[in-house]
Tab-separated table of C-alpha atoms in Angstrom:
chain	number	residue	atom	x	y	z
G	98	UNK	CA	0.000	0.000	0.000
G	99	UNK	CA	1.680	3.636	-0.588
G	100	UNK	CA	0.597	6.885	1.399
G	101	UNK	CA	0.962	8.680	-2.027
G	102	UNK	CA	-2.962	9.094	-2.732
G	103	UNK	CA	-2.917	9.996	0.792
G	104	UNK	CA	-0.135	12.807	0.230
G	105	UNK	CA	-1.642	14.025	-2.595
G	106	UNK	CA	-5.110	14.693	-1.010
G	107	UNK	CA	-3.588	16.369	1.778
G	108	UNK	CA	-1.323	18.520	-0.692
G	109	UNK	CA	-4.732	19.804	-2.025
G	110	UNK	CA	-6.707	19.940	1.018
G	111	UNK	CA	-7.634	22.995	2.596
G	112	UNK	CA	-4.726	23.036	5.202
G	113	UNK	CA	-1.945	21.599	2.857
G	114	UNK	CA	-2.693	25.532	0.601
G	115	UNK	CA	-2.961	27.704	3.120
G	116	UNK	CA	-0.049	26.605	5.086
G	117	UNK	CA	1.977	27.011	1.234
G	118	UNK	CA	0.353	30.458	0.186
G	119	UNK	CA	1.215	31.616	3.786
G	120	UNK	CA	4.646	33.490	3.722
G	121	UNK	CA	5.444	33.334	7.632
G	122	UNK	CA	3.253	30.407	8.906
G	123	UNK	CA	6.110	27.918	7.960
G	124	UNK	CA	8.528	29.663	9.995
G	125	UNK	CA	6.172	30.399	13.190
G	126	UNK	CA	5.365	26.792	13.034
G	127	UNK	CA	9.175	25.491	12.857
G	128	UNK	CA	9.517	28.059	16.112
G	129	UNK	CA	7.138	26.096	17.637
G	130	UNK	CA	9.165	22.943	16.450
G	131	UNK	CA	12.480	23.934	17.722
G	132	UNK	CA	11.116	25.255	20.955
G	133	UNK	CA	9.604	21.856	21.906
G	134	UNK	CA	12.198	19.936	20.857
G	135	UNK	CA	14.748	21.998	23.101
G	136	UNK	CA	11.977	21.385	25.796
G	137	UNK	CA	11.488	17.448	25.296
G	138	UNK	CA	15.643	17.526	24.437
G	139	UNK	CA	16.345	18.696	28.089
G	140	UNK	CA	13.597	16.049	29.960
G	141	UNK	CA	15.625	13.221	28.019
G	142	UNK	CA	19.152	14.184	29.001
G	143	UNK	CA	17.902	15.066	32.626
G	144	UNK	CA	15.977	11.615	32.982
G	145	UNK	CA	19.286	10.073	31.311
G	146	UNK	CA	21.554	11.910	33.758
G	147	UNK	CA	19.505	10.830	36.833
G	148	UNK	CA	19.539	7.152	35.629
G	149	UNK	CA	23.034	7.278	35.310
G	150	UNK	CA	23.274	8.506	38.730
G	151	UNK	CA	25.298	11.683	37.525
G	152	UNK	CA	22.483	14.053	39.158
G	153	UNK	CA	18.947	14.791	40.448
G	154	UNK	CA	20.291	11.834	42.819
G	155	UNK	CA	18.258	13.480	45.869
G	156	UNK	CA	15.523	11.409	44.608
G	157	UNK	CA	14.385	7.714	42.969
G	158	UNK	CA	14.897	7.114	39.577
G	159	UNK	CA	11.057	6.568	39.016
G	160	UNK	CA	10.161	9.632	40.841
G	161	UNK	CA	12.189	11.778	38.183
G	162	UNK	CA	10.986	9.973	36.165
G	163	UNK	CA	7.085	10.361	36.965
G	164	UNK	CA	8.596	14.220	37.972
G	165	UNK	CA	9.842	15.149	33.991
G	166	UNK	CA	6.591	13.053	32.757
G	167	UNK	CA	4.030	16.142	32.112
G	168	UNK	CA	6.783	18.430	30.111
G	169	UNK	CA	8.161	15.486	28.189
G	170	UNK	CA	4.485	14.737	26.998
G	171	UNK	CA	3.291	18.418	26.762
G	172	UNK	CA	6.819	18.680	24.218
G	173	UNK	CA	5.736	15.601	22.485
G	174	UNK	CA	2.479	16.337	21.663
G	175	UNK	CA	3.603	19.792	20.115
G	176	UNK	CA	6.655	18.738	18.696
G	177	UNK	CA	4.018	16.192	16.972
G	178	UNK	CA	1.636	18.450	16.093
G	179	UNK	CA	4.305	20.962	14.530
G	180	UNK	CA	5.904	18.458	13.236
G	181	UNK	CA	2.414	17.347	10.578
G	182	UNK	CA	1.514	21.175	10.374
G	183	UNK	CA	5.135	21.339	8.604
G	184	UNK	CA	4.409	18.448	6.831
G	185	UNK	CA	1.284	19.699	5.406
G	186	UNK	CA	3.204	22.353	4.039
G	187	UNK	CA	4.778	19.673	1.379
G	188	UNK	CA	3.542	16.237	1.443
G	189	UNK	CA	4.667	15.191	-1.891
G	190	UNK	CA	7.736	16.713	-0.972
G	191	UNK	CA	8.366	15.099	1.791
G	192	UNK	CA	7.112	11.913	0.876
G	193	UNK	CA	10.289	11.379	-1.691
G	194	UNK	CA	12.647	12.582	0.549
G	195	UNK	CA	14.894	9.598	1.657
G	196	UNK	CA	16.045	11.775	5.112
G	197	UNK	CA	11.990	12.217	5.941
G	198	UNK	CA	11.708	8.496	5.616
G	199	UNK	CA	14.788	7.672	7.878
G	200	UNK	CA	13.468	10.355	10.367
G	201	UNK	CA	9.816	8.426	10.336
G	202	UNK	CA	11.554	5.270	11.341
G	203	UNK	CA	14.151	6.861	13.574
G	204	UNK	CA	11.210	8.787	15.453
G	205	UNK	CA	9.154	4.771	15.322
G	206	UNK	CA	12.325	3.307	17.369
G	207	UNK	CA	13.030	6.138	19.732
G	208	UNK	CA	9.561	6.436	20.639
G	209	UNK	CA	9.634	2.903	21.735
G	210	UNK	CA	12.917	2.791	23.113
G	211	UNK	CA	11.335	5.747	25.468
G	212	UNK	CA	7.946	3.706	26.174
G	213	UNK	CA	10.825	0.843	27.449
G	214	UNK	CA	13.375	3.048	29.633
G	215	UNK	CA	9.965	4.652	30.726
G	216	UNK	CA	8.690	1.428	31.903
G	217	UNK	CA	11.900	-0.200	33.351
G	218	UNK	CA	12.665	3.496	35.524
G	219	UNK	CA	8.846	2.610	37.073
G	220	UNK	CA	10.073	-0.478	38.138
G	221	UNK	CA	13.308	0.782	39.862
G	222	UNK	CA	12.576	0.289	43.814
G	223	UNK	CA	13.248	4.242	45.491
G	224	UNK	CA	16.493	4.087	46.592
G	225	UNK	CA	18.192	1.511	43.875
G	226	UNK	CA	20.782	2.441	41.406
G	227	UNK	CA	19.665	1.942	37.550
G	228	UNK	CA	19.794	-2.103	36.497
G	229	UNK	CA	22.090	-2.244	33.318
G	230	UNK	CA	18.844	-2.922	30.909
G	231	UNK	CA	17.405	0.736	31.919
G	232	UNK	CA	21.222	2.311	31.917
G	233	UNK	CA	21.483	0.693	27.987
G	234	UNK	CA	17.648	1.379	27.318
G	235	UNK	CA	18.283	5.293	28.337
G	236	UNK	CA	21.591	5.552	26.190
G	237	UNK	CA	20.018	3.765	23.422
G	238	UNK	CA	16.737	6.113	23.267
G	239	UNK	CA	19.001	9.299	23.742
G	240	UNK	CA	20.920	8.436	20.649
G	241	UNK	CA	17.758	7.358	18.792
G	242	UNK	CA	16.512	10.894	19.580
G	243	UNK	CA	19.829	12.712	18.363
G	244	UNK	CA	19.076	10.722	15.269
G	245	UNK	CA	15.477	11.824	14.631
G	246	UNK	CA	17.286	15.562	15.090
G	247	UNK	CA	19.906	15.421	12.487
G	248	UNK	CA	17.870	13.351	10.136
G	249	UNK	CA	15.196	16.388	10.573
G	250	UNK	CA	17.766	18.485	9.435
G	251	UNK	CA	19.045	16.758	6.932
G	252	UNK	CA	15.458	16.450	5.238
G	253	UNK	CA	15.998	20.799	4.711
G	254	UNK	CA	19.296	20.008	3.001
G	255	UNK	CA	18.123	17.317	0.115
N	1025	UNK	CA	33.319	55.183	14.330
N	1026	UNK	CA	30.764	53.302	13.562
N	1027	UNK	CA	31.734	51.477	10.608
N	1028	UNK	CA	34.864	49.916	12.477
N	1029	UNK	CA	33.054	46.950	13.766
N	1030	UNK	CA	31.129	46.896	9.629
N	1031	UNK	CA	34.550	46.358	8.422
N	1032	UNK	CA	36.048	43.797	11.135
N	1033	UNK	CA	32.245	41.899	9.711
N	1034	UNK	CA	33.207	42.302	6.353
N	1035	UNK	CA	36.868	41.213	6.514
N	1036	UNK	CA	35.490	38.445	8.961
N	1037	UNK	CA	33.443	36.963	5.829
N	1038	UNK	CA	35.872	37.726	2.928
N	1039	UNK	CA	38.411	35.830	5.346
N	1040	UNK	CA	39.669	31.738	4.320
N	1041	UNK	CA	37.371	30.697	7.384
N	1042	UNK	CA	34.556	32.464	6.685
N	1043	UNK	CA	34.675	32.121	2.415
N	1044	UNK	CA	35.030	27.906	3.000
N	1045	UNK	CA	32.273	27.553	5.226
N	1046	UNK	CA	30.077	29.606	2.844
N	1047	UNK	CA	31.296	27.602	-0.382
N	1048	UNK	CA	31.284	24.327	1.020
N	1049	UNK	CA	28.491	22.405	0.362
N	1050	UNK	CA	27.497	21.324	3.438
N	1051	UNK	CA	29.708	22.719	5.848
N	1052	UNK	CA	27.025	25.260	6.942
N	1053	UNK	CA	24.505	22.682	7.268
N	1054	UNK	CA	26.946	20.326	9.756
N	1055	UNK	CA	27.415	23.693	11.527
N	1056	UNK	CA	24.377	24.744	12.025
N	1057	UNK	CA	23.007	21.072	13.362
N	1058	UNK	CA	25.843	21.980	15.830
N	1059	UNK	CA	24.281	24.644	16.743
N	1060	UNK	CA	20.693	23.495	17.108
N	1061	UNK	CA	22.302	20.783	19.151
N	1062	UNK	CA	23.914	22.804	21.673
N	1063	UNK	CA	20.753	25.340	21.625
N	1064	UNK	CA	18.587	21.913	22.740
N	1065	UNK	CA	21.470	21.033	25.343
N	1066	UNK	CA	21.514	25.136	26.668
N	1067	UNK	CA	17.868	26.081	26.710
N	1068	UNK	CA	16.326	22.378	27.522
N	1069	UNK	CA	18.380	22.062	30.547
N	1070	UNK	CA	17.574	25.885	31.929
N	1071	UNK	CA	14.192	25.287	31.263
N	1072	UNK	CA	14.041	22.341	33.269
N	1073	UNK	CA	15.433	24.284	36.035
N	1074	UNK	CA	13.227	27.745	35.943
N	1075	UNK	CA	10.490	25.369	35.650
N	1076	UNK	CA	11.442	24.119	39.257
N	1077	UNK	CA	11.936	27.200	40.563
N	1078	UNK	CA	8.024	28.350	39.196
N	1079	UNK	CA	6.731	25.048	40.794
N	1080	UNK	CA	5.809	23.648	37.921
N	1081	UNK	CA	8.188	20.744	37.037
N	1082	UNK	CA	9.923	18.155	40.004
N	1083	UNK	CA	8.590	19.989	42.902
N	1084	UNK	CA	9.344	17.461	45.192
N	1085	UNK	CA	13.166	17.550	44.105
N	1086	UNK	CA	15.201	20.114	46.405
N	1087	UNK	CA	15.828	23.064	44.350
N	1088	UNK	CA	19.470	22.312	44.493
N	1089	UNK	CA	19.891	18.979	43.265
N	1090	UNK	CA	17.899	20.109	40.273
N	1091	UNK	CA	20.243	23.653	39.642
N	1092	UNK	CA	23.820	22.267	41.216
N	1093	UNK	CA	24.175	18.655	38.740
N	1094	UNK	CA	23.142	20.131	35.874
N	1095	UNK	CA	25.206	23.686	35.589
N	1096	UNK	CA	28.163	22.148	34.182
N	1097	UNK	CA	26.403	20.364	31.537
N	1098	UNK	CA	24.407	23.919	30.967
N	1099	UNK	CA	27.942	26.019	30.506
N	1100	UNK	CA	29.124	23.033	27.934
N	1101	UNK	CA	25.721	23.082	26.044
N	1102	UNK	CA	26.546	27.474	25.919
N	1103	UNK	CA	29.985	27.159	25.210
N	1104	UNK	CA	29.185	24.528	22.075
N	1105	UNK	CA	25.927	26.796	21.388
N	1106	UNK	CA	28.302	29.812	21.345
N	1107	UNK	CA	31.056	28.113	19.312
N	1108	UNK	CA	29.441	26.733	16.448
N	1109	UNK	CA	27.323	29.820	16.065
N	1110	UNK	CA	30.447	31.994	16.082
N	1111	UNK	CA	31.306	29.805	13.002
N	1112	UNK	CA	27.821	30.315	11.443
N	1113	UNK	CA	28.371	34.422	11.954
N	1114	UNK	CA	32.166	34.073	10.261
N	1115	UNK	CA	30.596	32.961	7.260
N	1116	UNK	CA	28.079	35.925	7.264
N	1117	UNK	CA	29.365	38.500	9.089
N	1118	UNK	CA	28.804	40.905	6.497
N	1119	UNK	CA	25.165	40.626	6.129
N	1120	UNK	CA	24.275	39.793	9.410
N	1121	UNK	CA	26.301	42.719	10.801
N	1122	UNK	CA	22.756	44.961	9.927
N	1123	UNK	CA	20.232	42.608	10.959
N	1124	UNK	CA	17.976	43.554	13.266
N	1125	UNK	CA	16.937	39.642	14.558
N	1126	UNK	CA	20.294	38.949	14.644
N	1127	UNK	CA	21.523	42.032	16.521
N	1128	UNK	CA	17.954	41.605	18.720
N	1129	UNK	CA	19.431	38.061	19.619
N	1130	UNK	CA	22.418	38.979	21.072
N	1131	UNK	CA	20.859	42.093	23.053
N	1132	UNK	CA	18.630	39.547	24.536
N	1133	UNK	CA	21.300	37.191	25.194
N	1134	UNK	CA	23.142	40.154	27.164
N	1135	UNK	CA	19.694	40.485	28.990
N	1136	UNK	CA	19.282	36.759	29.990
N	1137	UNK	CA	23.108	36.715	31.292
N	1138	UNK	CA	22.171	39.741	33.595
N	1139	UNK	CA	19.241	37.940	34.977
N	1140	UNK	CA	21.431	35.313	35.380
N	1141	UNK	CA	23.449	36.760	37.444
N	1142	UNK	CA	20.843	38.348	39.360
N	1143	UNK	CA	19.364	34.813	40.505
N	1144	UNK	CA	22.850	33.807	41.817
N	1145	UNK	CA	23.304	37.214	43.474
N	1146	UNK	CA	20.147	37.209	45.231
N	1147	UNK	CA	17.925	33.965	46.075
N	1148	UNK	CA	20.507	31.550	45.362
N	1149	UNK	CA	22.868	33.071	47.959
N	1150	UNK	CA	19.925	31.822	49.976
N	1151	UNK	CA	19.051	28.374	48.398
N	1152	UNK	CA	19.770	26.951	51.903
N	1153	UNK	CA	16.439	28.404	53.272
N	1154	UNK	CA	13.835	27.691	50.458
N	1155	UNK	CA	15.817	24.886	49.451
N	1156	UNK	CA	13.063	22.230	50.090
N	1157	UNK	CA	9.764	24.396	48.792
N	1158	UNK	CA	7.940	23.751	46.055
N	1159	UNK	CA	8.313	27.070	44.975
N	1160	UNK	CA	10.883	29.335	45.185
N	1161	UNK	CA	11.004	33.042	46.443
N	1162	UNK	CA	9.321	35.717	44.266
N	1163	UNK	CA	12.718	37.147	43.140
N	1164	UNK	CA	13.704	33.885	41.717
N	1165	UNK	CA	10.468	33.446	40.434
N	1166	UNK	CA	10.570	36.893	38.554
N	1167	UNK	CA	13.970	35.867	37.225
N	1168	UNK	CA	13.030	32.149	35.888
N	1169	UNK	CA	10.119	33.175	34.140
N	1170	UNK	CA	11.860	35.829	32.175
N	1171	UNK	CA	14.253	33.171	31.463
N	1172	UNK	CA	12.011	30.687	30.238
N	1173	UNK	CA	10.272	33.084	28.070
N	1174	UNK	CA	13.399	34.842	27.064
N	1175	UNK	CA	15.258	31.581	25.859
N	1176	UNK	CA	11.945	31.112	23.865
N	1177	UNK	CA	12.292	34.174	22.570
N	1178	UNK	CA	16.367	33.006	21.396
N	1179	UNK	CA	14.884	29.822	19.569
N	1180	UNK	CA	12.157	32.399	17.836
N	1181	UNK	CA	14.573	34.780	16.821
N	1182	UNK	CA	17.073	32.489	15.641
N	1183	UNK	CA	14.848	30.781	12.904
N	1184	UNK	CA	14.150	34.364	12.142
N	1185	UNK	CA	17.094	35.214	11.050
N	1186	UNK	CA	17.427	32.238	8.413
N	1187	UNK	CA	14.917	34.091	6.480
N	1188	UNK	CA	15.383	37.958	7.058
């Protein structure tokens, strides 16, 4: 099955012109785009500092972790919801661009590599240090998000 | 004279530095990835912390082992932030010498170093005492929200200047 039709549909929909005949709605909405993803950037190092001990230590790994929870999905949800207004702006675009495609699957993986740590720092009694799954799981999904970055900027550059 | 600091811009971008990074194909691009990287690192990790300080985020941390950890990591994020987009300026010095965004960016920057050092000059100095509250005192406060919205405000203008 291909998403073309889909594309295409949404290149001619209502939202899909605007967004193009609009000369600073692109840029307010990548504002909005950068902005979350400094906010959700700085939950993800912070929970990955406090698993590897290196600081918030006052406190339990899932308590930081249930602590960061609201901004990180607040960030997500906009970083989301920027993230398809900018799409809108180009479907077809996008939809050829090998760095858009890498970024989808990127985004798949570290979204479920957070889901895991997420699950495995709720499991951590209060005063235990991080097991070695949930130290690996937290590198892993930090460097599956630096990914999703650069490949986002790589899909401005093809 | 005013057109000292035009020229030290203009020989800045006719320079071998600032000439390669603009001809190379992708040289900007790397740079500026940099940059957004380091921006994430600065801005994410002072957010996290005037958002303790309003009450809003780990409240049930002490204010202190949220600011103390992470102000290392903060000055590398600048530093990186600062370095790469001291590259990106090389390569445009000329032009960006009369930008208003740009120049607005680094008055604002000025601004949220002040405030900066107004936290650690007041409250701070008395962390000890308000330490454990959810919330921290008014001055604080004052000082966190203006930069959380000013570092917003960086991001915003930042973008900006890509297409000015």
């Amino acid at each position: 099955m291909s998403l073309l039709p889909a594309c295409e549909w949404l290149a001619h929909s209502w939202l899909g012109v605007s967004l193009r005949q609009s000369s600073w709605a692109f840029a307010l909405i990548e504002m909005v785009h950068l902005a979350s993803l400094a906010l959700l950037g700085g939950c993800l190092l912070v929970a990955a500092l406090r698993v590897f001990g290196w600081a918030l230590t006052a406190r339990g790994i899932a308590a930081i972790a249930r602590g960061l929870a609201p901004l990180a999905a607040v960030s997500l949800l906009m970083l989301i919801a920027s993230g398809l207004l900018l799409f809108a702006d180009g479907p077809l675009r996008y939809y050829a661009n090998g760095a858009f495609r890498t970024k989808l699957l990127l985004f798949a993986a570290a979204l479920a590599g957070a889901v895991v740590t997420r699950r495995l720092a709720q499991l951590t009694p209060p005063a235990a240090a991080a097991s070695m799954r949930l130290k690996t799981s937290a590198a892993l999904t930090l460097a599956l998000w630096l990914g999703v970055g650069i490949a986002g900027r790589v899909i401005g550059v093809l | 004279m005013d057109s000292l600091p035009l020229h030290f811009c203009q020989w800045l971008a006719a320079s071998w530095v600032g000439t390669s990074i603009r001809e190379s194909d992708n040289l900007f691009s790397v740079i500026e990835t940099a940059h957004v990287l380091g921006i994430v690192v600065t801005a994410g990790l002072i957010a996290i912390v005037d958002l303790r300080l309003l009450g809003i985020l780990l409240s049930g941390s002490p204010a202190s082992d949220v600011i103390r950890p992470l102000v290392k990591l903060t000055w590398c994020g600048f530093t990186w932030m600062l370095a790469s987009g001291f590259l990106l300026f090389w390569s445009e010095a000329d032009r960006l010498y009369a930008n208003p965004v740009f120049r607005a960016k680094l008055v604002l920057l000025v601004i949220l170093g002040l405030n900066q050092l107004v936290f650690h000059r007041t409250a701070y100095r008395r962390i000890a005492e308000w330490d454990l509250n959810p919330t921290a005192p008014r001055t604080a406060r004052l000082t966190a929200g203006l930069s959380l919205v000013g570092w917003l405000a960086v991001i915003a203008l930042g973008r900006a200047i890509a297409y000015l």
